[in-house]
């Protein structure tokens, strides 16, 4: 019997996990001798759910691939090891302690790391992070935060630096635990890359109503003696703080690629086949840069994983990745937020429609060009978002009165046809697919997750899965 080619996957995060799933599905586990080397101690988990670990959930509750899954599928899993570099000429990866793993093909899925801004005093004289200062990217980070902020240890003053998606999600977790929470945000609009000023204001009001204080300003210094005592802003204001979490963005992890002589810019450069400058090496997920773009949401990572698995698994060798149309449809601290395309008019002729319901805390903004949806911002309205995503994705014409799209039930019934609206944005699952799965016997959320993948990303659509099950009178919806 001839030996199968060796396929090495570097990194075992969400992109790698999806790639392996898809590869196994198309028979890739028989085609290749697969080895996965991951720096973290366990099998893959849903990183998006880390705030739950901070809130007290056990690591098992967010694990998506226990060690047994790899064994059952004949995949060798190497944990707690870091691939330093690839020796492309020899087809070998150098891992942690000088050990090597041979490969014929390699997939880099090294993700991103959390970025910490250069704030004075953030490190001790010995160069270690000041006690009480945290990041949140890995399970280890989540468990460390949990230990420090366990409500059993009393009420803490927690500052979250960064009012983006992750920062607000964490702030909500901490406030629910009874802590006193301040979000420090540079600039004057929360989530300013996804929301315009008005949308940011509506979100800030919703967040304030939860008991989260929002302070706008640049964090300039960590004030500490033995441990963190306060954060200082650049205008001199001081925020007393027992625990600080920096949720200030991410940077693609390109160090392994760079050390291997593979071309990098912000991310690892890939073509439409997701191949890097080294013909035997591919890259997917947040570490990859395609057509000048790196992504920070999971949906594009999943799309790339699917394309690469089709190519390497042989189910569609001609598959190509053409970039992702990013629609961020998220639940931020319990508030529905969606953002797609530009958030302001780009050309003078672009039409802008804004609808604000102050008392309900609902805001929608549509940017329309030549009768089609170019961009949208939605805060506090989960229902019309699905229709907007559909219009944005398909490029279908808007109704003559664009506000009709925002009505419930929709006054514009033609959008994409019945059931075509996207229910799960992370996995691109339509309402119709979910309905079909229920009809075929998926009568619980867990079964729907398994049969359609809806709800396995950020989880914000799970309530809609429950609604769909209830509509069908499914007996068990848990
Ligand atoms: C708390 C949190 C909340 C989030 N919420 C959302 C959300 O609501 N919606 C959304 O779309 N996205 C969200 N994201 C982003 C989402 O998690 C990422 O888009 C996704 O995890 C990217 O997958 P990836 O595999 O590219 O990278 P990762 O999941 O980061 O995995 C990369 C893995 O590679 C390992 N690695 C790196 N280099 C090496 C090496 N040289 N050798 C071995 N192993 C290595 C890393 O340790 C890591 O385990 C969130 C992220 C966080 C942290």
Short mmCIF file of C-alpha atoms and ligand atoms in Angstrom, two decimals:
data_model
loop_
_atom_site.label_atom_id
_atom_site.label_comp_id
_atom_site.label_asym_id
_atom_site.label_seq_id
_atom_site.Cartn_x
_atom_site.Cartn_y
_atom_site.Cartn_z
CA UNK A 1 0.00 0.00 0.00
CA UNK A 2 1.38 3.43 -0.90
CA UNK A 3 1.74 5.90 1.96
CA UNK A 4 -0.81 8.70 2.03
CA UNK A 5 0.50 12.26 1.70
CA UNK A 6 0.96 14.04 5.02
CA UNK A 7 -1.31 17.00 5.70
CA UNK A 8 -0.26 19.24 8.58
CA UNK A 9 -2.69 21.76 10.07
CA UNK A 10 -1.02 24.44 12.20
CA UNK A 11 -3.38 25.89 14.80
CA UNK A 12 -6.54 24.28 16.12
CA UNK A 13 -8.96 27.19 16.34
CA UNK A 14 -12.32 27.77 14.68
CA UNK A 15 -11.06 27.86 11.07
CA UNK A 16 -9.00 24.67 11.51
CA UNK A 17 -11.92 22.92 13.14
CA UNK A 18 -14.29 23.77 10.31
CA UNK A 19 -11.68 22.79 7.73
CA UNK A 20 -11.23 19.39 9.38
CA UNK A 21 -14.98 18.86 9.59
CA UNK A 22 -15.42 19.58 5.91
CA UNK A 23 -12.37 17.53 4.94
CA UNK A 24 -13.56 14.49 6.89
CA UNK A 25 -16.99 14.90 5.30
CA UNK A 26 -15.56 14.65 1.77
CA UNK A 27 -13.35 11.69 2.65
CA UNK A 28 -10.13 13.64 3.22
CA UNK A 29 -9.22 11.58 6.29
CA UNK A 30 -8.71 8.57 3.99
CA UNK A 31 -6.83 10.63 1.46
CA UNK A 32 -4.28 12.17 3.85
CA UNK A 33 -2.30 11.30 6.96
CA UNK A 34 -3.52 14.28 8.99
CA UNK A 35 -1.67 15.89 11.92
CA UNK A 36 -2.96 18.93 13.78
CA UNK A 37 -0.55 20.90 15.95
CA UNK A 38 -2.19 23.38 18.30
CA UNK A 39 -0.71 25.60 20.94
CA UNK A 40 -3.66 25.31 23.27
CA UNK A 41 -4.11 22.41 25.70
CA UNK A 42 -7.33 20.90 24.33
CA UNK A 43 -9.27 20.02 21.19
CA UNK A 44 -11.08 22.84 19.38
CA UNK A 45 -13.63 25.03 21.16
CA UNK A 46 -15.98 27.86 20.24
CA UNK A 47 -13.81 30.90 20.98
CA UNK A 48 -16.81 33.21 20.58
CA UNK A 49 -18.30 31.67 23.71
CA UNK A 50 -15.29 32.50 25.94
CA UNK A 51 -17.30 35.14 27.80
CA UNK A 52 -19.38 32.23 29.09
CA UNK A 53 -16.27 30.71 30.65
CA UNK A 54 -15.58 34.07 32.27
CA UNK A 55 -19.16 33.90 33.52
CA UNK A 56 -18.60 30.48 35.12
CA UNK A 57 -19.22 27.86 32.40
CA UNK A 58 -16.81 24.94 32.33
CA UNK A 59 -14.42 24.57 29.37
CA UNK A 60 -16.30 21.42 28.31
CA UNK A 61 -19.42 23.49 27.71
CA UNK A 62 -17.80 25.32 24.80
CA UNK A 63 -15.63 22.47 23.50
CA UNK A 64 -16.62 21.55 19.96
CA UNK A 65 -14.09 18.75 19.32
CA UNK A 66 -13.07 16.60 22.28
CA UNK A 67 -9.81 14.61 21.90
CA UNK A 68 -11.85 11.51 21.02
CA UNK A 69 -13.13 13.10 17.80
CA UNK A 70 -9.62 13.29 16.36
CA UNK A 71 -8.87 9.69 17.35
CA UNK A 72 -12.10 8.37 15.83
CA UNK A 73 -11.29 10.10 12.55
CA UNK A 74 -7.70 8.89 12.47
CA UNK A 75 -6.28 12.40 12.96
CA UNK A 76 -3.19 12.87 15.12
CA UNK A 77 -3.69 15.79 17.52
CA UNK A 78 -0.62 17.38 19.10
CA UNK A 79 -1.55 19.89 21.80
CA UNK A 80 0.49 22.49 23.75
CA UNK A 81 3.02 22.77 20.93
CA UNK A 82 3.93 25.78 18.89
CA UNK A 83 5.08 25.44 15.27
CA UNK A 84 8.06 27.78 15.11
CA UNK A 85 8.70 27.55 11.39
CA UNK A 86 8.29 25.39 8.32
CA UNK A 87 11.35 24.05 6.55
CA UNK A 88 9.82 24.18 3.07
CA UNK A 89 12.71 22.47 1.31
CA UNK A 90 12.57 19.45 3.63
CA UNK A 91 8.77 19.48 4.10
CA UNK A 92 9.11 19.63 7.88
CA UNK A 93 7.61 21.74 10.63
CA UNK A 94 9.81 22.57 13.60
CA UNK A 95 7.72 22.41 16.75
CA UNK A 96 8.33 23.65 20.30
CA UNK A 97 11.26 21.65 21.55
CA UNK A 98 13.11 21.05 18.28
CA UNK A 99 10.92 18.09 17.34
CA UNK A 100 9.78 17.99 13.70
CA UNK A 101 6.63 16.89 11.85
CA UNK A 102 6.91 16.03 8.16
CA UNK A 103 4.30 17.20 5.66
CA UNK A 104 3.48 17.21 1.97
CA UNK A 105 0.78 19.87 2.38
CA UNK A 106 0.43 22.36 5.19
CA UNK A 107 -2.49 24.56 6.22
CA UNK A 108 -1.71 27.55 8.41
CA UNK A 109 -4.71 28.43 10.58
CA UNK A 110 -2.90 30.44 13.21
CA UNK A 111 -5.64 33.02 13.81
CA UNK A 112 -4.99 36.29 15.61
CA UNK A 113 -3.71 37.39 18.95
CA UNK A 114 -5.26 40.04 21.16
CA UNK A 115 -3.52 43.37 20.79
CA UNK A 116 -2.58 45.44 23.79
CA UNK A 117 -1.94 49.15 23.19
CA UNK A 118 1.30 50.71 24.45
CA UNK A 119 -0.12 51.98 27.74
CA UNK A 120 2.37 53.20 30.38
CA UNK A 121 2.77 50.88 33.37
CA UNK A 122 1.00 47.93 31.75
CA UNK A 123 4.07 45.77 32.44
CA UNK A 124 6.16 45.50 35.60
CA UNK A 125 9.88 46.28 35.65
CA UNK A 126 10.42 42.56 34.94
CA UNK A 127 8.41 42.86 31.75
CA UNK A 128 5.41 40.78 32.84
CA UNK A 129 1.86 42.02 32.60
CA UNK A 130 0.76 43.89 35.72
CA UNK A 131 -1.39 41.76 38.09
CA UNK A 132 -5.04 42.57 37.45
CA UNK A 133 -4.55 43.39 33.76
CA UNK A 134 -6.08 40.88 31.33
CA UNK A 135 -6.75 40.02 27.69
CA UNK A 136 -9.35 37.59 26.35
CA UNK A 137 -8.43 35.42 23.38
CA UNK A 138 -7.71 31.92 24.71
CA UNK A 139 -9.25 29.46 27.13
CA UNK A 140 -6.37 30.18 29.50
CA UNK A 141 -7.25 33.91 29.41
CA UNK A 142 -10.90 33.07 30.08
CA UNK A 143 -10.09 30.87 33.08
CA UNK A 144 -7.67 33.45 34.53
CA UNK A 145 -10.36 36.13 34.30
CA UNK A 146 -12.88 33.80 35.84
CA UNK A 147 -10.61 33.12 38.83
CA UNK A 148 -10.14 36.81 39.46
CA UNK A 149 -13.72 37.96 38.93
CA UNK A 150 -15.62 35.05 40.50
CA UNK A 151 -18.53 36.82 42.22
CA UNK A 152 -17.88 34.64 45.29
CA UNK A 153 -14.78 36.83 45.82
CA UNK A 154 -16.94 39.97 46.21
CA UNK A 155 -17.93 42.92 44.05
CA UNK A 156 -15.06 44.30 41.97
CA UNK A 157 -14.51 47.49 40.05
CA UNK A 158 -13.89 46.24 36.52
CA UNK A 159 -12.77 48.43 33.64
CA UNK A 160 -13.11 47.12 30.12
CA UNK A 161 -10.89 49.06 27.74
CA UNK A 162 -12.48 49.02 24.28
CA UNK A 163 -16.15 49.49 23.43
CA UNK A 164 -16.26 47.09 20.50
CA UNK A 165 -18.13 43.81 20.23
CA UNK A 166 -15.89 41.86 22.62
CA UNK A 167 -15.59 44.66 25.19
CA UNK A 168 -19.35 45.21 25.41
CA UNK A 169 -20.06 41.48 25.59
CA UNK A 170 -17.65 41.16 28.51
CA UNK A 171 -19.05 44.24 30.21
CA UNK A 172 -22.48 42.61 30.11
CA UNK A 173 -21.10 39.38 31.61
CA UNK A 174 -19.50 41.28 34.49
CA UNK A 175 -22.53 43.47 35.23
CA UNK A 176 -24.73 40.37 35.29
CA UNK A 177 -22.37 39.00 37.97
CA UNK A 178 -22.96 42.06 40.12
CA UNK A 179 -19.65 43.85 39.47
CA UNK A 180 -19.30 47.58 38.96
CA UNK A 181 -18.36 47.97 35.31
CA UNK A 182 -16.91 50.85 33.30
CA UNK A 183 -16.21 50.70 29.57
CA UNK A 184 -13.41 53.04 28.50
CA UNK A 185 -13.57 53.79 24.83
CA UNK A 186 -11.31 55.92 22.68
CA UNK A 187 -13.32 58.09 20.27
CA UNK A 188 -16.91 59.15 20.80
CA UNK A 189 -18.96 56.27 19.33
CA UNK A 190 -19.20 52.68 20.55
CA UNK A 191 -18.34 50.09 17.88
CA UNK A 192 -17.31 52.89 15.56
CA UNK A 193 -16.21 50.61 12.73
CA UNK A 194 -19.67 49.03 12.54
CA UNK A 195 -21.96 51.86 13.67
CA UNK A 196 -22.44 55.49 12.71
CA UNK A 197 -22.73 58.12 15.43
CA UNK A 198 -26.50 57.83 15.89
CA UNK A 199 -26.37 54.03 16.01
CA UNK A 200 -23.56 54.24 18.56
CA UNK A 201 -25.64 56.63 20.68
CA UNK A 202 -28.66 54.30 20.68
CA UNK A 203 -26.37 51.40 21.67
CA UNK A 204 -24.73 53.49 24.41
CA UNK A 205 -28.16 54.30 25.88
CA UNK A 206 -29.07 50.60 25.84
CA UNK A 207 -25.77 49.70 27.51
CA UNK A 208 -26.16 52.45 30.12
CA UNK A 209 -29.64 51.12 30.92
CA UNK A 210 -27.95 47.81 31.85
CA UNK A 211 -25.89 49.61 34.48
CA UNK A 212 -22.67 49.81 32.49
CA UNK A 213 -20.89 53.16 32.70
CA UNK A 214 -19.36 54.34 29.41
CA UNK A 215 -16.42 56.77 29.52
CA UNK A 216 -15.02 58.18 26.28
CA UNK A 217 -11.31 58.88 26.24
CA UNK A 218 -7.91 57.37 25.64
CA UNK A 219 -6.48 55.12 28.36
CA UNK A 220 -3.00 56.45 28.94
CA UNK A 221 -1.61 54.66 32.01
CA UNK A 222 -2.05 51.71 34.32
CA UNK A 223 -1.56 52.92 37.91
CA UNK A 224 -0.27 50.14 40.15
CA UNK A 225 1.80 49.45 43.23
CA UNK A 226 1.83 45.67 43.89
CA UNK A 227 -1.10 45.30 41.57
CA UNK A 228 -3.50 47.35 39.47
CA UNK A 229 -5.23 50.19 41.31
CA UNK A 230 -6.59 52.49 38.60
CA UNK A 231 -6.49 53.50 34.95
CA UNK A 232 -5.69 57.06 33.93
CA UNK A 233 -7.07 58.73 30.81
CA UNK A 234 -5.11 61.21 28.70
CA UNK A 235 -7.19 64.13 30.06
CA UNK A 236 -6.11 63.22 33.60
CA UNK A 237 -9.31 61.47 34.73
CA UNK A 238 -8.62 58.46 36.96
CA UNK A 239 -10.90 55.40 37.06
CA UNK A 240 -10.33 53.25 40.19
CA UNK A 241 -10.03 49.67 38.94
CA UNK A 242 -9.45 46.23 40.51
CA UNK A 243 -9.49 44.33 37.22
CA UNK A 244 -8.87 45.71 33.73
CA UNK A 245 -9.54 43.83 30.50
CA UNK A 246 -8.08 45.19 27.29
CA UNK A 247 -10.43 44.42 24.40
CA UNK A 248 -8.57 46.67 22.01
CA UNK A 249 -8.42 44.64 18.83
CA UNK A 250 -6.43 41.81 17.31
CA UNK A 251 -3.48 41.26 14.99
CA UNK A 252 -3.18 38.30 12.60
CA UNK A 253 -0.57 35.78 13.74
CA UNK A 254 1.93 35.74 10.91
CA UNK A 255 5.12 34.91 12.79
CA UNK A 256 5.30 31.24 11.77
CA UNK A 257 4.72 32.11 8.11
CA UNK A 258 7.25 34.94 8.21
CA UNK A 259 9.88 32.72 9.86
CA UNK A 260 9.36 30.24 7.03
CA UNK A 261 10.00 32.80 4.29
CA UNK A 262 6.34 32.94 3.24
CA UNK A 263 5.09 36.33 2.04
CA UNK A 264 3.18 38.33 4.63
CA UNK A 265 1.72 41.81 4.89
CA UNK A 266 -0.89 42.46 7.60
CA UNK A 267 -1.80 38.78 7.20
CA UNK A 268 -0.39 35.78 5.32
CA UNK A 269 -0.93 36.53 1.63
CA UNK A 270 -3.13 34.01 -0.20
CA UNK A 271 -4.63 33.73 -3.68
CA UNK A 272 -8.11 32.56 -4.67
CA UNK A 273 -7.07 28.95 -3.97
CA UNK A 274 -5.99 30.09 -0.50
CA UNK A 275 -2.43 29.13 -1.39
CA UNK A 276 0.41 31.20 0.07
CA UNK A 277 3.59 32.21 -1.76
CA UNK A 278 4.78 28.64 -0.97
CA UNK A 279 2.89 26.29 -3.31
CA UNK A 280 2.55 23.51 -0.68
CA UNK A 281 1.24 25.82 2.03
CA UNK A 282 -2.27 27.28 2.37
CA UNK A 283 -3.63 29.72 4.93
CA UNK A 284 -7.19 30.20 6.19
CA UNK A 285 -8.97 32.14 8.91
CA UNK A 286 -7.99 35.37 10.60
CA UNK A 287 -4.29 34.89 9.77
CA UNK A 288 -4.98 34.96 6.00
CA UNK A 289 -4.98 38.09 3.86
CA UNK A 290 -6.92 37.74 0.61
CA UNK A 291 -7.12 40.55 -1.90
CA UNK A 292 -5.82 43.05 0.65
CA UNK A 293 -8.38 42.06 3.29
CA UNK A 294 -8.03 40.27 6.64
CA UNK A 295 -11.18 39.34 8.55
CA UNK A 296 -12.03 39.47 12.24
CA UNK A 297 -15.35 37.61 12.22
CA UNK A 298 -15.93 33.90 11.99
CA UNK A 299 -18.16 33.70 8.89
CA UNK A 300 -15.35 34.45 6.37
CA UNK A 301 -13.09 31.96 8.20
CA UNK A 302 -15.75 29.27 7.75
CA UNK A 303 -16.13 30.16 4.06
CA UNK A 304 -12.39 29.87 3.50
CA UNK A 305 -12.30 26.56 5.38
CA UNK A 306 -15.05 25.17 3.14
CA UNK A 307 -13.31 26.22 -0.07
CA UNK A 308 -9.95 24.79 0.96
CA UNK A 309 -11.46 21.50 2.12
CA UNK A 310 -13.22 21.17 -1.27
CA UNK A 311 -9.93 21.76 -3.10
CA UNK A 312 -7.68 19.57 -0.95
CA UNK A 313 -10.35 16.92 -0.32
CA UNK A 314 -10.93 16.60 -4.07
CA UNK A 315 -14.70 17.20 -3.95
CA UNK A 316 -14.30 20.42 -6.00
CA UNK A 317 -10.70 21.02 -7.10
CA UNK A 318 -11.85 24.11 -9.02
CA UNK A 319 -13.39 25.81 -5.96
CA UNK A 320 -12.16 29.36 -5.46
CA UNK A 321 -12.46 31.90 -2.66
CA UNK A 322 -13.52 35.33 -3.99
CA UNK A 323 -13.69 37.24 -0.70
CA UNK A 324 -16.55 37.51 1.76
CA UNK A 325 -19.34 40.04 1.87
CA UNK A 326 -19.23 40.80 5.55
CA UNK A 327 -22.52 41.39 7.29
CA UNK A 328 -21.91 41.62 10.99
CA UNK A 329 -25.17 40.46 12.57
CA UNK A 330 -24.48 40.25 16.23
CA UNK A 331 -26.01 40.27 19.64
CA UNK A 332 -23.97 42.81 21.55
CA UNK A 333 -24.57 42.62 25.28
CA UNK A 334 -28.09 41.36 24.53
CA UNK A 335 -28.88 44.07 21.94
CA UNK A 336 -29.34 43.11 18.28
CA UNK A 337 -26.80 44.98 16.16
CA UNK A 338 -26.20 44.60 12.44
CA UNK A 339 -23.84 46.34 10.10
CA UNK A 340 -23.14 45.65 6.45
CA UNK A 341 -21.34 47.57 3.74
CA UNK A 342 -20.47 51.24 4.25
CA UNK A 343 -22.05 52.98 7.24
CA UNK A 344 -22.15 56.40 5.55
CA UNK A 345 -23.09 57.51 2.03
CA UNK A 346 -20.06 57.16 -0.24
CA UNK A 347 -21.21 59.14 -3.28
CA UNK A 348 -23.36 62.26 -3.41
CA UNK A 349 -26.07 60.33 -5.24
CA UNK A 350 -26.35 57.60 -2.57
CA UNK A 351 -29.72 57.77 -0.86
CA UNK A 352 -29.78 57.56 2.95
CA UNK A 353 -32.91 56.48 4.86
CA UNK A 354 -32.83 56.71 8.67
CA UNK A 355 -35.57 55.54 11.03
CA UNK A 356 -35.18 56.03 14.75
CA UNK A 357 -37.59 54.96 17.48
CA UNK A 358 -36.14 56.65 20.53
CA UNK A 359 -38.40 55.14 23.13
CA UNK A 360 -37.92 51.55 21.89
CA UNK A 361 -34.20 52.11 21.40
CA UNK A 362 -34.39 51.06 17.75
CA UNK A 363 -32.36 52.60 14.96
CA UNK A 364 -32.05 51.67 11.28
CA UNK A 365 -30.10 53.33 8.53
CA UNK A 366 -30.15 52.20 4.93
CA UNK A 367 -27.72 53.37 2.26
CA UNK A 368 -29.15 52.82 -1.19
CA UNK A 369 -27.44 53.14 -4.55
CA UNK A 370 -29.30 52.73 -7.84
CA UNK A 371 -32.24 51.14 -6.01
CA UNK A 372 -30.10 48.48 -4.28
CA UNK A 373 -28.92 48.17 -0.70
CA UNK A 374 -25.29 49.28 -0.44
CA UNK A 375 -25.02 49.35 3.34
CA UNK A 376 -27.05 49.30 6.53
CA UNK A 377 -26.79 49.87 10.26
CA UNK A 378 -29.37 48.40 12.62
CA UNK A 379 -29.52 48.62 16.42
CA UNK A 380 -32.23 46.97 18.51
CA UNK A 381 -34.16 45.28 15.69
CA UNK A 382 -33.31 41.64 15.04
CA UNK A 383 -36.35 41.05 12.87
CA UNK A 384 -35.76 43.23 9.84
CA UNK A 385 -32.04 42.42 9.83
CA UNK A 386 -32.54 39.07 8.12
CA UNK A 387 -34.33 40.78 5.22
CA UNK A 388 -31.64 43.43 4.95
CA UNK A 389 -28.87 40.83 4.87
CA UNK A 390 -30.78 39.08 2.10
CA UNK A 391 -31.09 42.29 0.04
CA UNK A 392 -27.44 43.15 0.68
CA UNK A 393 -26.17 39.70 -0.29
CA UNK A 394 -28.35 39.18 -3.35
CA UNK A 395 -28.14 42.73 -4.74
CA UNK A 396 -31.90 42.47 -5.37
CA UNK A 397 -33.82 45.73 -5.95
CA UNK A 398 -35.27 47.55 -2.95
CA UNK A 399 -39.05 48.23 -2.93
CA UNK A 400 -40.10 51.67 -4.23
CA UNK A 401 -40.57 52.77 -0.62
CA UNK A 402 -37.45 51.43 1.15
CA UNK A 403 -39.06 51.75 4.59
CA UNK A 404 -41.36 48.85 3.62
CA UNK A 405 -38.43 46.50 4.23
CA UNK A 406 -38.45 47.47 7.88
CA UNK A 407 -42.13 46.65 8.44
CA UNK A 408 -43.20 43.61 10.39
CA UNK A 409 -44.72 41.58 8.81
CA UNK A 410 -42.84 42.83 5.74
CA UNK A 411 -44.88 45.01 3.40
CA UNK A 412 -42.36 43.94 0.78
CA UNK A 413 -42.96 40.22 0.51
CA UNK A 414 -40.87 39.69 -2.59
CA UNK A 415 -37.48 39.84 -0.82
CA UNK A 416 -35.65 36.71 -1.91
CA UNK A 417 -38.81 34.59 -1.91
CA UNK A 418 -40.23 32.75 1.10
CA UNK A 419 -37.69 31.32 3.52
CA UNK A 420 -34.65 32.62 1.69
CA UNK A 421 -33.67 35.10 4.42
CA UNK A 422 -30.52 34.15 6.27
CA UNK A 423 -31.17 32.90 9.78
CA UNK A 424 -27.62 32.06 10.85
CA UNK A 425 -25.14 34.63 9.63
CA UNK A 426 -21.97 32.84 10.82
CA UNK A 427 -22.80 29.66 8.89
CA UNK A 428 -24.98 31.23 6.18
CA UNK A 429 -27.99 29.03 6.89
CA UNK A 430 -31.36 30.19 5.50
CA UNK A 431 -34.74 30.05 7.23
CA UNK A 432 -35.87 27.53 4.60
CA UNK A 433 -33.01 25.14 5.46
CA UNK A 434 -33.98 25.27 9.12
CA UNK A 435 -37.65 24.70 8.30
CA UNK A 436 -36.72 21.73 6.13
CA UNK A 437 -34.57 20.23 8.87
CA UNK A 438 -37.43 20.56 11.36
CA UNK A 439 -39.72 18.85 8.86
CA UNK A 440 -37.17 16.04 8.57
CA UNK A 441 -37.19 15.43 12.32
CA UNK A 442 -34.72 17.87 13.92
CA UNK A 443 -37.00 18.72 16.84
CA UNK A 444 -34.52 20.21 19.30
CA UNK A 445 -31.99 23.05 19.11
CA UNK A 446 -29.19 20.51 19.49
CA UNK A 447 -30.50 18.43 16.56
CA UNK A 448 -30.90 21.57 14.44
CA UNK A 449 -27.33 22.58 15.26
CA UNK A 450 -26.09 19.16 14.19
CA UNK A 451 -28.16 18.95 11.00
CA UNK A 452 -27.81 22.54 9.73
CA UNK A 453 -24.91 24.09 11.75
CA UNK A 454 -27.18 27.06 12.50
CA UNK A 455 -26.40 28.39 15.99
CA UNK A 456 -22.88 26.94 16.14
CA UNK A 457 -21.09 30.27 15.60
CA UNK A 458 -21.83 33.32 17.73
CA UNK A 459 -25.09 31.76 18.95
CA UNK A 460 -27.14 34.94 18.46
CA UNK A 461 -29.67 33.10 16.26
CA UNK A 462 -30.49 30.39 18.81
CA UNK A 463 -33.64 32.26 19.92
CA UNK A 464 -34.82 32.18 16.29
CA UNK A 465 -34.22 28.42 16.15
CA UNK A 466 -36.40 28.09 19.24
CA UNK A 467 -39.10 30.25 17.58
CA UNK A 468 -38.99 28.10 14.45
CA UNK A 469 -39.36 24.94 16.54
CA UNK A 470 -42.28 26.44 18.41
CA UNK A 471 -43.97 27.48 15.17
CA UNK A 472 -43.82 23.87 14.08
CA UNK A 473 -45.13 22.71 17.45
CA UNK A 474 -41.99 20.66 18.03
CA UNK A 475 -42.44 18.91 21.36
CA UNK A 476 -38.94 19.29 22.78
CA UNK A 477 -37.22 22.55 22.05
CA UNK A 478 -34.32 22.49 24.54
C1 LIG B 1 -14.26 36.47 23.18
C2 LIG B 1 -14.44 36.52 21.69
C3 LIG B 1 -15.71 36.77 21.15
C4 LIG B 1 -15.89 36.76 19.76
N1 LIG B 1 -17.15 37.00 19.28
C5 LIG B 1 -17.38 36.90 17.94
C6 LIG B 1 -18.71 37.05 17.40
O1 LIG B 1 -19.67 37.33 18.13
N2 LIG B 1 -18.88 36.88 16.06
C7 LIG B 1 -17.84 36.56 15.24
O2 LIG B 1 -18.05 36.39 14.03
N3 LIG B 1 -16.57 36.42 15.71
C8 LIG B 1 -16.32 36.60 17.04
N4 LIG B 1 -15.03 36.43 17.52
C9 LIG B 1 -13.95 36.16 16.56
C10 LIG B 1 -13.85 34.65 16.23
O3 LIG B 1 -13.62 33.94 17.43
C11 LIG B 1 -12.71 34.45 15.25
O4 LIG B 1 -13.09 35.04 14.01
C12 LIG B 1 -12.34 32.98 14.99
O5 LIG B 1 -12.01 32.33 16.20
C13 LIG B 1 -11.14 32.92 14.04
O6 LIG B 1 -10.74 31.59 13.84
P1 LIG B 1 -9.22 31.22 13.49
O7 LIG B 1 -9.16 29.73 13.48
O8 LIG B 1 -8.78 31.98 12.33
O9 LIG B 1 -8.37 31.75 14.72
P2 LIG B 1 -8.37 31.24 16.24
O10 LIG B 1 -9.74 30.75 16.62
O11 LIG B 1 -7.76 32.33 17.02
O12 LIG B 1 -7.40 29.96 16.26
C14 LIG B 1 -6.04 30.02 15.99
C15 LIG B 1 -5.35 28.96 16.84
O13 LIG B 1 -4.05 28.75 16.34
C16 LIG B 1 -3.13 28.59 17.43
N5 LIG B 1 -1.80 28.92 16.92
C17 LIG B 1 -1.36 30.11 16.44
N6 LIG B 1 -0.09 30.00 16.00
C18 LIG B 1 0.28 28.72 16.22
C19 LIG B 1 1.48 28.00 15.97
N7 LIG B 1 2.53 28.56 15.38
N8 LIG B 1 1.54 26.69 16.34
C20 LIG B 1 0.46 26.08 16.91
N9 LIG B 1 -0.71 26.72 17.16
C21 LIG B 1 -0.79 28.02 16.81
C22 LIG B 1 -3.68 29.56 18.47
O14 LIG B 1 -3.20 29.24 19.77
C23 LIG B 1 -5.19 29.34 18.31
O15 LIG B 1 -5.63 28.28 19.13
C24 LIG B 1 -14.80 36.49 18.90
C25 LIG B 1 -13.51 36.26 19.45
C26 LIG B 1 -13.33 36.29 20.82
C27 LIG B 1 -11.95 36.06 21.40
#
